[in-house]
Tab-separated table of C-alpha atoms in Angstrom:
chain	number	residue	atom	x	y	z
Y	10	MET	CA	-108.447	-21.935	202.861
Y	11	PRO	CA	-111.810	-21.639	204.897
Y	12	LEU	CA	-114.458	-19.728	203.112
Y	13	LEU	CA	-114.924	-17.109	205.917
Y	14	LEU	CA	-111.392	-16.373	205.899
Y	15	TYR	CA	-111.393	-15.598	202.301
Y	16	TYR	CA	-114.315	-13.328	202.621
Y	17	ALA	CA	-112.738	-11.652	205.494
Y	18	GLN	CA	-109.497	-10.554	203.422
Y	19	THR	CA	-111.934	-9.516	200.569
Y	20	ASP	CA	-113.745	-7.332	202.833
Y	21	LEU	CA	-110.690	-6.084	204.591
Y	22	PHE	CA	-109.312	-5.109	201.324
Y	23	ALA	CA	-112.235	-3.382	200.271
Y	24	ILE	CA	-112.427	-1.482	203.795
Y	25	LEU	CA	-108.892	-0.387	203.029
Y	26	MET	CA	-109.610	0.804	199.651
Y	27	LEU	CA	-112.316	2.854	200.822
Y	28	LEU	CA	-110.448	4.384	203.621
Y	29	ILE	CA	-107.741	5.200	201.255
Y	30	LEU	CA	-110.386	7.157	199.155
Y	31	LEU	CA	-111.514	9.147	202.111
Y	32	LEU	CA	-108.039	10.053	203.022
Y	33	ASN	CA	-107.521	11.436	199.387
Y	34	MET	CA	-110.921	13.158	199.707
Y	35	ARG	CA	-109.902	14.860	202.646
Y	36	ARG	CA	-106.556	15.787	201.049
Y	37	VAL	CA	-108.079	17.310	197.643
Y	38	SER	CA	-111.489	18.502	198.352
Y	39	ASP	CA	-113.590	20.408	200.783
Y	40	LEU	CA	-115.483	17.929	202.794
Y	41	LYS	CA	-117.556	20.987	204.450
Y	42	SER	CA	-119.573	21.276	201.268
Y	43	GLN	CA	-122.978	19.338	200.866
Y	44	PRO	CA	-122.121	16.965	197.936
Y	45	ALA	CA	-118.624	16.094	199.604
Y	46	ARG	CA	-120.365	15.349	202.815
Y	47	VAL	CA	-122.987	13.196	200.875
Y	48	PHE	CA	-120.285	11.441	198.955
Y	49	SER	CA	-118.037	10.620	202.287
Y	50	LEU	CA	-121.445	9.360	203.834
Y	51	LEU	CA	-122.016	7.160	200.800
Y	52	VAL	CA	-118.277	5.870	201.502
Y	53	TRP	CA	-118.665	5.192	205.184
Y	54	SER	CA	-122.199	3.580	204.649
Y	55	ILE	CA	-120.585	0.901	202.505
Y	56	ILE	CA	-117.812	0.246	205.143
Y	57	LEU	CA	-120.314	-0.259	207.820
Y	58	ASN	CA	-122.251	-2.545	205.418
Y	59	ILE	CA	-119.247	-4.522	204.540
Y	60	ALA	CA	-118.520	-4.888	208.307
Y	61	ALA	CA	-122.152	-5.797	209.190
Y	62	ASP	CA	-122.419	-8.089	206.361
Y	63	PHE	CA	-119.436	-10.045	207.502
Y	64	ALA	CA	-120.380	-10.104	211.177
Y	65	ALA	CA	-123.877	-11.427	210.335
Y	66	HIS	CA	-122.551	-14.201	208.233
Y	67	ALA	CA	-119.654	-14.873	210.836
Y	68	LEU	CA	-122.377	-15.443	213.706
Y	69	ASP	CA	-124.596	-17.430	211.298
Y	70	GLY	CA	-125.009	-20.750	213.517
Y	71	PHE	CA	-123.602	-18.932	216.574
Y	72	GLN	CA	-124.864	-20.149	219.911
Y	73	SER	CA	-126.695	-17.068	220.864
Y	74	ALA	CA	-129.740	-16.388	219.028
Y	75	ALA	CA	-129.922	-12.765	220.331
Y	76	ALA	CA	-126.375	-11.689	219.011
Y	77	ILE	CA	-127.368	-13.208	215.443
Y	78	GLN	CA	-130.959	-11.429	215.411
Y	79	ALA	CA	-129.058	-8.441	216.252
Y	80	ALA	CA	-126.460	-8.409	213.525
Y	81	VAL	CA	-128.963	-9.572	210.932
Y	82	VAL	CA	-131.409	-6.377	211.888
Y	83	LEU	CA	-128.398	-4.088	211.824
Y	84	LEU	CA	-127.535	-5.397	208.353
Y	85	PHE	CA	-130.858	-5.188	207.021
Y	86	MET	CA	-131.292	-1.387	208.276
Y	87	LEU	CA	-128.096	-0.483	206.665
Y	88	ASN	CA	-128.369	-2.135	203.438
Y	89	PRO	CA	-130.735	0.455	201.766
Y	90	VAL	CA	-128.767	3.439	203.193
Y	91	THR	CA	-126.147	3.300	200.538
Y	92	ALA	CA	-128.641	3.138	197.608
Y	93	TYR	CA	-130.457	6.337	199.325
Y	94	LEU	CA	-127.331	8.248	199.511
Y	95	TRP	CA	-126.201	7.115	195.985
Y	96	PHE	CA	-129.637	8.849	194.889
Y	97	LEU	CA	-129.105	12.048	196.764
Y	98	TYR	CA	-125.618	12.313	195.249
Y	99	THR	CA	-127.130	11.807	191.664
Y	100	ASP	CA	-129.646	14.723	192.371
Y	101	TYR	CA	-127.241	16.965	193.349
Y	102	TYR	CA	-124.645	16.115	190.320
Y	103	LEU	CA	-127.606	16.743	187.932
Y	104	PHE	CA	-129.023	20.099	189.433
Y	105	GLY	CA	-126.067	21.148	191.675
Y	106	SER	CA	-128.604	22.673	194.445
Y	107	GLU	CA	-127.956	22.051	198.101
Y	108	GLU	CA	-131.311	23.591	198.899
Y	109	ARG	CA	-132.813	21.311	196.814
Y	110	LEU	CA	-130.951	18.460	198.066
Y	111	ARG	CA	-131.898	19.526	201.742
Y	112	LYS	CA	-135.627	19.330	200.960
Y	113	LEU	CA	-135.359	16.099	199.069
Y	114	ALA	CA	-133.648	14.361	201.943
Y	115	LEU	CA	-136.442	13.521	204.247
Y	116	PRO	CA	-139.190	12.678	201.773
Y	117	ALA	CA	-136.795	10.463	200.070
Y	118	ALA	CA	-136.318	8.449	203.081
Y	119	ALA	CA	-139.730	6.787	203.118
Y	120	PRO	CA	-138.666	3.532	201.710
Y	121	LEU	CA	-135.760	3.584	204.107
Y	122	ALA	CA	-138.080	4.393	206.990
Y	123	VAL	CA	-140.540	1.464	205.978
Y	124	ASN	CA	-137.528	-0.874	205.773
Y	125	ALA	CA	-136.107	-0.086	209.171
Y	126	VAL	CA	-139.449	-0.694	210.681
Y	127	PHE	CA	-139.971	-4.288	209.410
Y	128	ALA	CA	-136.216	-5.027	210.159
Y	129	LEU	CA	-136.694	-3.624	214.097
Y	130	LEU	CA	-139.957	-5.872	214.210
Y	131	ASN	CA	-138.257	-9.005	212.836
Y	132	PRO	CA	-137.134	-10.713	216.010
Y	133	TRP	CA	-141.084	-10.615	216.915
Y	134	THR	CA	-142.541	-11.148	213.508
Y	135	GLY	CA	-140.179	-13.436	211.558
Y	136	LEU	CA	-141.095	-11.489	208.278
Y	137	MET	CA	-137.711	-10.699	206.951
Y	138	PHE	CA	-135.658	-13.502	207.899
Y	139	THR	CA	-135.905	-16.503	210.391
Y	140	LEU	CA	-133.421	-18.678	212.314
Y	141	ASP	CA	-133.745	-22.450	212.294
Y	142	GLU	CA	-132.627	-25.028	215.107
Y	143	GLY	CA	-128.821	-24.340	214.431
Y	144	ASN	CA	-129.243	-20.717	214.749
Y	145	ALA	CA	-128.652	-20.265	211.043
Y	146	PHE	CA	-130.562	-17.392	209.388
Y	147	HIS	CA	-132.792	-17.914	206.286
Y	148	ASN	CA	-134.671	-15.022	204.180
Y	149	GLY	CA	-138.247	-14.880	205.214
Y	150	LYS	CA	-141.343	-13.934	203.024
Y	151	PHE	CA	-140.885	-10.422	203.154
Y	152	ILE	CA	-137.458	-9.986	202.416
Y	153	ILE	CA	-138.649	-8.332	199.085
Y	154	VAL	CA	-139.252	-5.269	201.320
Y	155	LEU	CA	-135.541	-4.836	201.676
Y	156	TYR	CA	-134.433	-5.494	198.154
Y	157	ALA	CA	-137.633	-3.245	197.081
Y	158	SER	CA	-136.210	-0.139	199.145
Y	159	ILE	CA	-132.782	-0.935	197.398
Y	160	TYR	CA	-133.915	-1.118	193.897
Y	161	ILE	CA	-136.488	1.910	194.239
Y	162	TYR	CA	-133.472	4.366	194.841
Y	163	LEU	CA	-131.174	2.765	192.333
Y	164	LEU	CA	-133.938	2.807	189.599
Y	165	ALA	CA	-134.934	6.285	190.744
Y	166	ALA	CA	-131.455	7.443	190.337
Y	167	MET	CA	-131.017	5.771	186.826
Y	168	VAL	CA	-134.558	7.301	185.508
Y	169	GLN	CA	-133.343	10.482	186.811
Y	170	LEU	CA	-129.974	10.435	184.953
Y	171	ILE	CA	-131.751	9.503	181.833
Y	172	HIS	CA	-134.522	12.016	182.048
Y	173	ASN	CA	-131.972	14.644	182.720
Y	174	ARG	CA	-129.009	13.634	180.292
Y	175	LYS	CA	-129.032	16.926	178.912
Y	176	LYS	CA	-127.637	18.311	182.179
Y	177	LEU	CA	-124.654	16.101	181.904
Y	178	ALA	CA	-121.478	16.598	179.581
Y	179	LYS	CA	-120.782	14.058	176.811
Y	180	GLY	CA	-119.624	10.776	178.094
Y	181	GLU	CA	-120.944	11.231	181.727
Y	182	LEU	CA	-124.124	9.566	181.505
Y	183	LEU	CA	-122.785	5.826	181.136
Y	184	PRO	CA	-120.319	5.643	183.908
Y	185	MET	CA	-123.264	7.034	186.318
Y	186	LEU	CA	-125.673	4.521	184.779
Y	187	LEU	CA	-123.083	1.514	185.360
Y	188	TYR	CA	-122.557	2.438	189.030
Y	189	ALA	CA	-125.756	0.218	189.961
Y	190	LEU	CA	-124.521	-2.808	187.858
Y	191	PRO	CA	-121.738	-4.644	189.878
Y	192	PRO	CA	-123.859	-4.513	193.157
Y	193	PHE	CA	-127.128	-5.330	191.303
Y	194	ALA	CA	-125.322	-8.706	189.953
Y	195	GLY	CA	-123.983	-9.153	193.418
Y	196	SER	CA	-127.306	-8.878	195.044
Y	197	LEU	CA	-128.851	-11.326	192.845
Y	198	VAL	CA	-126.138	-13.917	193.378
Y	199	GLN	CA	-126.440	-13.363	197.261
Y	200	ALA	CA	-130.292	-13.356	197.171
Y	201	ASN	CA	-129.945	-16.993	196.255
Y	202	TYR	CA	-126.740	-18.211	197.683
Y	203	TYR	CA	-126.706	-15.784	200.908
Y	204	LYS	CA	-123.169	-17.328	201.948
Y	205	VAL	CA	-121.602	-15.836	199.003
Y	206	LEU	CA	-120.690	-12.192	200.059
Y	207	LEU	CA	-120.296	-10.004	196.856
Y	208	ILE	CA	-122.645	-7.126	197.123
Y	209	TRP	CA	-120.660	-4.917	199.337
Y	210	PRO	CA	-117.008	-5.566	197.689
Y	211	LEU	CA	-118.774	-4.929	194.397
Y	212	THR	CA	-120.400	-2.034	195.341
Y	213	ALA	CA	-117.046	-0.252	196.834
Y	214	LEU	CA	-115.538	-1.053	193.304
Y	215	SER	CA	-118.282	0.797	191.774
Y	216	LEU	CA	-118.021	3.815	193.932
Y	217	LEU	CA	-114.041	3.761	193.484
Y	218	VAL	CA	-114.765	3.924	189.666
Y	219	ILE	CA	-117.015	6.654	189.978
Y	220	TYR	CA	-114.612	8.537	192.418
Y	221	THR	CA	-111.907	7.914	189.778
Y	222	PHE	CA	-113.996	9.592	187.126
Y	223	VAL	CA	-115.263	12.142	189.131
Y	224	GLN	CA	-111.748	13.164	190.090
Y	225	SER	CA	-110.607	12.904	186.433
Y	226	LYS	CA	-113.337	15.220	185.520
Y	227	THR	CA	-112.696	17.804	188.148
Y	228	ILE	CA	-109.294	18.413	186.352
Y	229	HIS	CA	-111.351	19.430	183.231
Y	230	THR	CA	-114.242	21.094	184.375
Y	231	ASP	CA	-115.646	24.187	186.533
Y	232	HIS	CA	-116.848	23.020	190.116
Y	233	LEU	CA	-119.725	25.409	190.297
Y	234	THR	CA	-121.343	25.059	186.804
Y	235	ASN	CA	-120.022	21.336	185.754
Y	236	LEU	CA	-119.006	23.082	182.349
Y	237	PHE	CA	-115.378	22.547	180.914
Y	238	ASN	CA	-112.800	25.185	182.141
Y	239	ARG	CA	-110.654	27.476	180.455
Y	240	ARG	CA	-107.660	25.215	180.178
Y	241	GLU	CA	-110.022	22.607	178.110
Y	242	PHE	CA	-111.571	25.377	175.993
Y	243	ASP	CA	-108.067	26.381	174.937
Y	244	LYS	CA	-107.211	22.738	174.219
Y	245	ARG	CA	-110.377	22.003	172.367
Y	246	LEU	CA	-110.304	25.277	170.173
Y	247	ALA	CA	-106.491	24.555	169.412
Y	248	GLU	CA	-107.410	20.716	168.321
Y	249	LEU	CA	-110.304	21.656	165.948
Y	250	ALA	CA	-108.377	24.963	164.399
Y	251	ASP	CA	-105.666	22.449	163.405
Y	252	LYS	CA	-108.379	19.828	162.130
Y	253	LYS	CA	-107.787	19.410	158.388
Y	254	HIS	CA	-110.237	17.837	155.683
Y	255	THR	CA	-113.522	18.709	157.299
Y	256	ASP	CA	-116.460	20.211	155.454
Y	257	ASN	CA	-117.560	21.932	158.815
Y	258	LEU	CA	-117.332	25.393	159.710
Y	259	LEU	CA	-115.644	26.224	162.863
Y	260	ALA	CA	-117.517	28.853	164.894
Y	261	GLY	CA	-117.120	30.512	168.288
Y	262	ILE	CA	-119.379	32.413	170.901
Y	263	VAL	CA	-118.194	34.398	174.013
Y	264	LEU	CA	-120.942	35.352	176.429
Y	265	ASP	CA	-120.765	37.400	179.574
Y	266	ILE	CA	-123.832	37.725	182.024
Y	267	ASP	CA	-124.591	41.602	181.964
Y	268	ASN	CA	-124.409	43.532	185.567
Y	269	PHE	CA	-122.905	40.350	187.287
Y	270	LYS	CA	-121.142	42.515	189.779
Y	271	GLN	CA	-124.451	44.487	190.721
Y	272	ILE	CA	-126.092	41.109	191.378
Y	273	ASN	CA	-123.467	39.928	193.743
Y	274	ASP	CA	-123.489	43.220	195.486
Y	275	ARG	CA	-127.245	43.620	195.898
Y	276	TYR	CA	-128.128	40.327	196.479
Y	277	GLY	CA	-124.991	38.512	197.598
Y	278	HIS	CA	-122.782	35.637	196.201
Y	279	LYS	CA	-125.059	32.933	196.860
Y	280	ALA	CA	-127.633	34.559	194.251
Y	281	GLY	CA	-124.583	35.224	191.946
Y	282	ASP	CA	-124.090	31.386	192.073
Y	283	SER	CA	-127.522	30.910	191.518
Y	284	ALA	CA	-127.428	33.169	188.321
Y	285	LEU	CA	-124.571	31.512	186.941
Y	286	ARG	CA	-126.247	27.861	187.440
Y	287	ALA	CA	-129.567	29.126	185.962
Y	288	PHE	CA	-127.679	30.655	182.807
Y	289	CYS	CA	-125.719	27.183	182.374
Y	290	ALA	CA	-129.288	25.469	182.398
Y	291	VAL	CA	-130.349	28.098	179.684
Y	292	MET	CA	-127.222	27.191	177.689
Y	293	ARG	CA	-127.841	23.561	177.929
Y	294	ASP	CA	-131.226	23.996	176.395
Y	295	SER	CA	-129.744	26.298	173.796
Y	296	PHE	CA	-126.960	24.571	172.282
Y	297	ARG	CA	-126.562	21.045	171.051
Y	298	GLN	CA	-125.424	18.457	172.957
Y	299	TYR	CA	-122.037	18.109	170.901
Y	300	ASP	CA	-121.290	22.020	171.276
Y	301	PHE	CA	-118.436	22.688	173.466
Y	302	VAL	CA	-119.308	24.868	176.257
Y	303	ALA	CA	-117.060	26.164	178.819
Y	304	ARG	CA	-116.797	28.800	181.712
Y	305	THR	CA	-113.679	30.736	181.038
Y	306	GLY	CA	-114.028	33.406	183.517
Y	307	GLY	CA	-116.006	34.444	186.625
Y	308	ASP	CA	-119.143	35.510	184.574
Y	309	GLU	CA	-117.884	34.580	181.100
Y	310	PHE	CA	-118.607	31.454	178.920
Y	311	ALA	CA	-117.313	30.165	175.559
Y	312	VAL	CA	-118.757	28.075	172.995
Y	313	ILE	CA	-117.087	26.165	169.998
Y	314	LEU	CA	-119.274	24.900	167.458
Y	315	GLU	CA	-119.057	23.055	164.120
Y	316	LEU	CA	-121.741	24.144	161.668
Y	317	LYS	CA	-122.797	23.247	158.169
Y	318	THR	CA	-123.726	27.039	157.225
Y	319	ALA	CA	-123.015	30.583	158.741
Y	320	THR	CA	-126.638	31.190	158.947
Y	321	GLN	CA	-126.737	28.432	161.804
Y	322	LEU	CA	-124.508	30.564	163.898
Y	323	ASP	CA	-127.279	33.539	164.077
Y	324	ARG	CA	-130.049	30.845	164.585
Y	325	ILE	CA	-128.225	29.356	167.475
Y	326	ILE	CA	-127.730	33.023	169.295
Y	327	ARG	CA	-131.443	34.074	168.543
Y	328	ARG	CA	-132.315	30.822	170.234
Y	329	LEU	CA	-130.013	31.626	173.374
Y	330	GLN	CA	-131.748	34.788	173.659
Y	331	ALA	CA	-135.325	33.520	173.348
Y	332	ASN	CA	-134.409	30.920	176.105
Y	333	VAL	CA	-132.978	33.732	178.210
Y	334	ASP	CA	-136.136	35.656	177.749
Y	335	ALA	CA	-138.561	32.745	178.517
Y	336	PHE	CA	-136.523	32.139	181.704
Y	337	ASN	CA	-137.152	35.428	183.015
Y	338	LYS	CA	-140.748	35.331	182.527
Y	339	THR	CA	-140.778	32.276	184.915
Y	340	GLY	CA	-139.551	34.526	187.948
Y	341	THR	CA	-137.061	31.970	189.308
Y	342	LEU	CA	-134.666	34.692	190.312
Y	343	PRO	CA	-135.352	37.992	191.878
Y	344	PHE	CA	-133.569	39.800	189.085
Y	345	PRO	CA	-133.741	39.224	185.143
Y	346	LEU	CA	-130.910	37.441	183.268
Y	347	SER	CA	-129.364	39.598	180.486
Y	348	VAL	CA	-126.236	38.207	178.238
Y	349	SER	CA	-124.033	39.782	176.169
Y	350	THR	CA	-122.426	37.939	173.073
Y	351	GLY	CA	-119.659	38.165	170.554
Y	352	SER	CA	-119.451	35.615	167.761
Y	353	GLY	CA	-117.956	34.709	164.619
Y	354	LEU	CA	-116.302	32.164	162.119
Y	355	TYR	CA	-112.663	31.060	162.374
Y	356	ASP	CA	-110.822	31.668	159.166
Y	357	PRO	CA	-107.211	30.862	159.595
Y	358	SER	CA	-106.432	33.159	156.386
Y	359	THR	CA	-107.417	36.272	158.590
Y	360	VAL	CA	-106.757	34.891	162.125
Y	361	SER	CA	-103.222	33.896	162.925
Y	362	SER	CA	-104.081	31.765	166.042
Y	363	PRO	CA	-106.924	30.193	167.933
Y	364	ALA	CA	-105.818	32.510	170.858
Y	365	VAL	CA	-106.201	35.481	168.547
Y	366	PHE	CA	-109.676	34.201	167.368
Y	367	PHE	CA	-110.692	33.990	171.141
Y	368	GLU	CA	-109.598	37.764	171.740
Y	369	MET	CA	-111.612	38.987	168.463
Y	370	LEU	CA	-114.742	37.120	169.881
Y	371	ASP	CA	-114.052	38.750	173.311
Y	372	ALA	CA	-113.717	42.102	171.808
Y	373	ARG	CA	-116.913	41.672	170.082
Y	374	MET	CA	-118.698	40.535	173.123
Y	375	TYR	CA	-117.487	43.998	175.023
Y	376	GLU	CA	-118.702	45.852	171.786
Y	377	ASN	CA	-122.334	44.411	172.121
Y	378	LYS	CA	-122.089	45.138	175.995
Y	379	LYS	CA	-121.309	48.461	175.326
Y	380	LYS	CA	-124.090	49.246	172.907
Y	381	LYS	CA	-126.831	47.631	174.945
Y	382	LYS	CA	-125.762	50.342	177.852
Y	383	GLN	CA	-125.769	53.191	175.331
Y	384	GLU	CA	-128.993	52.078	174.047
Y	385	GLY	CA	-130.721	51.306	177.381
């Protein structure tokens, strides 16, 4: 089988796989949301890169030098777009802020713009690639501009993920970091053997793995806060309550944001969403990475902890309150955050089931809320 025909089949399979992914996205998610738009653009950029990569290599040695120049210029301009969109997507995945995403998009496009200028000027400068007498293209001295623009985005995304790993749930960091490895390996091979078309089929595979991971995660998590949902909380609590032969104490905390309805009524639901995300950030700084934190209702959260001593529970709650107070001093929101809590240790000799334990914590939280209203 001719090598080009083999690559055509591989590329076609990758494109079909990505089109199926897009159809599934349209079926199960809201494509009007900013992160969904970025992810769908990411998919389309890979499809376009696969097509452009194949076209450039299919035309290699073609009689028309102008056609080859145009195809390769387009390919080189498209190449970093996928890495740029991946960087934006990881930023939203970490911070969940559409406003931050919009502010970041333009300045982050600087490497993209530099690469585009070099690519567009190449027919006159020959800096990024050249054509030989047979109209076959070869990498030029400044091909490094292309690879640098790609690796800047990939490395920036990796650094950002590692630096903000506390914002990720347990087990999320590694799949996100591994996204770049297959296309990175493919780019190293293709940089030395440019007729071996590996980068974009491998990138498509990476994106499919990420999408599968994200989709499986959405079954277990709350879409707004990225915390575990009520179903996962109930499941985890039941598992730990049934756990035998452990020296750890099982504890729980139920938390509720005070005056949340008034926040929504006065400042709007967008401000309410910001309050939820801000409180989630405070909780991530307050609880340990292996504590199980879930959103169990509109403005209600619950935490499952395994402790060595009962006094640890009081210390953790005091740390949470101190972090809430510290956040309020920053003036990030136009209103202060306040939270009521109900906590306790799980004792199977006095509590008949995990569900009853949760109800007990919930009742204690409302007692705390009522007491605060009476005092203040």
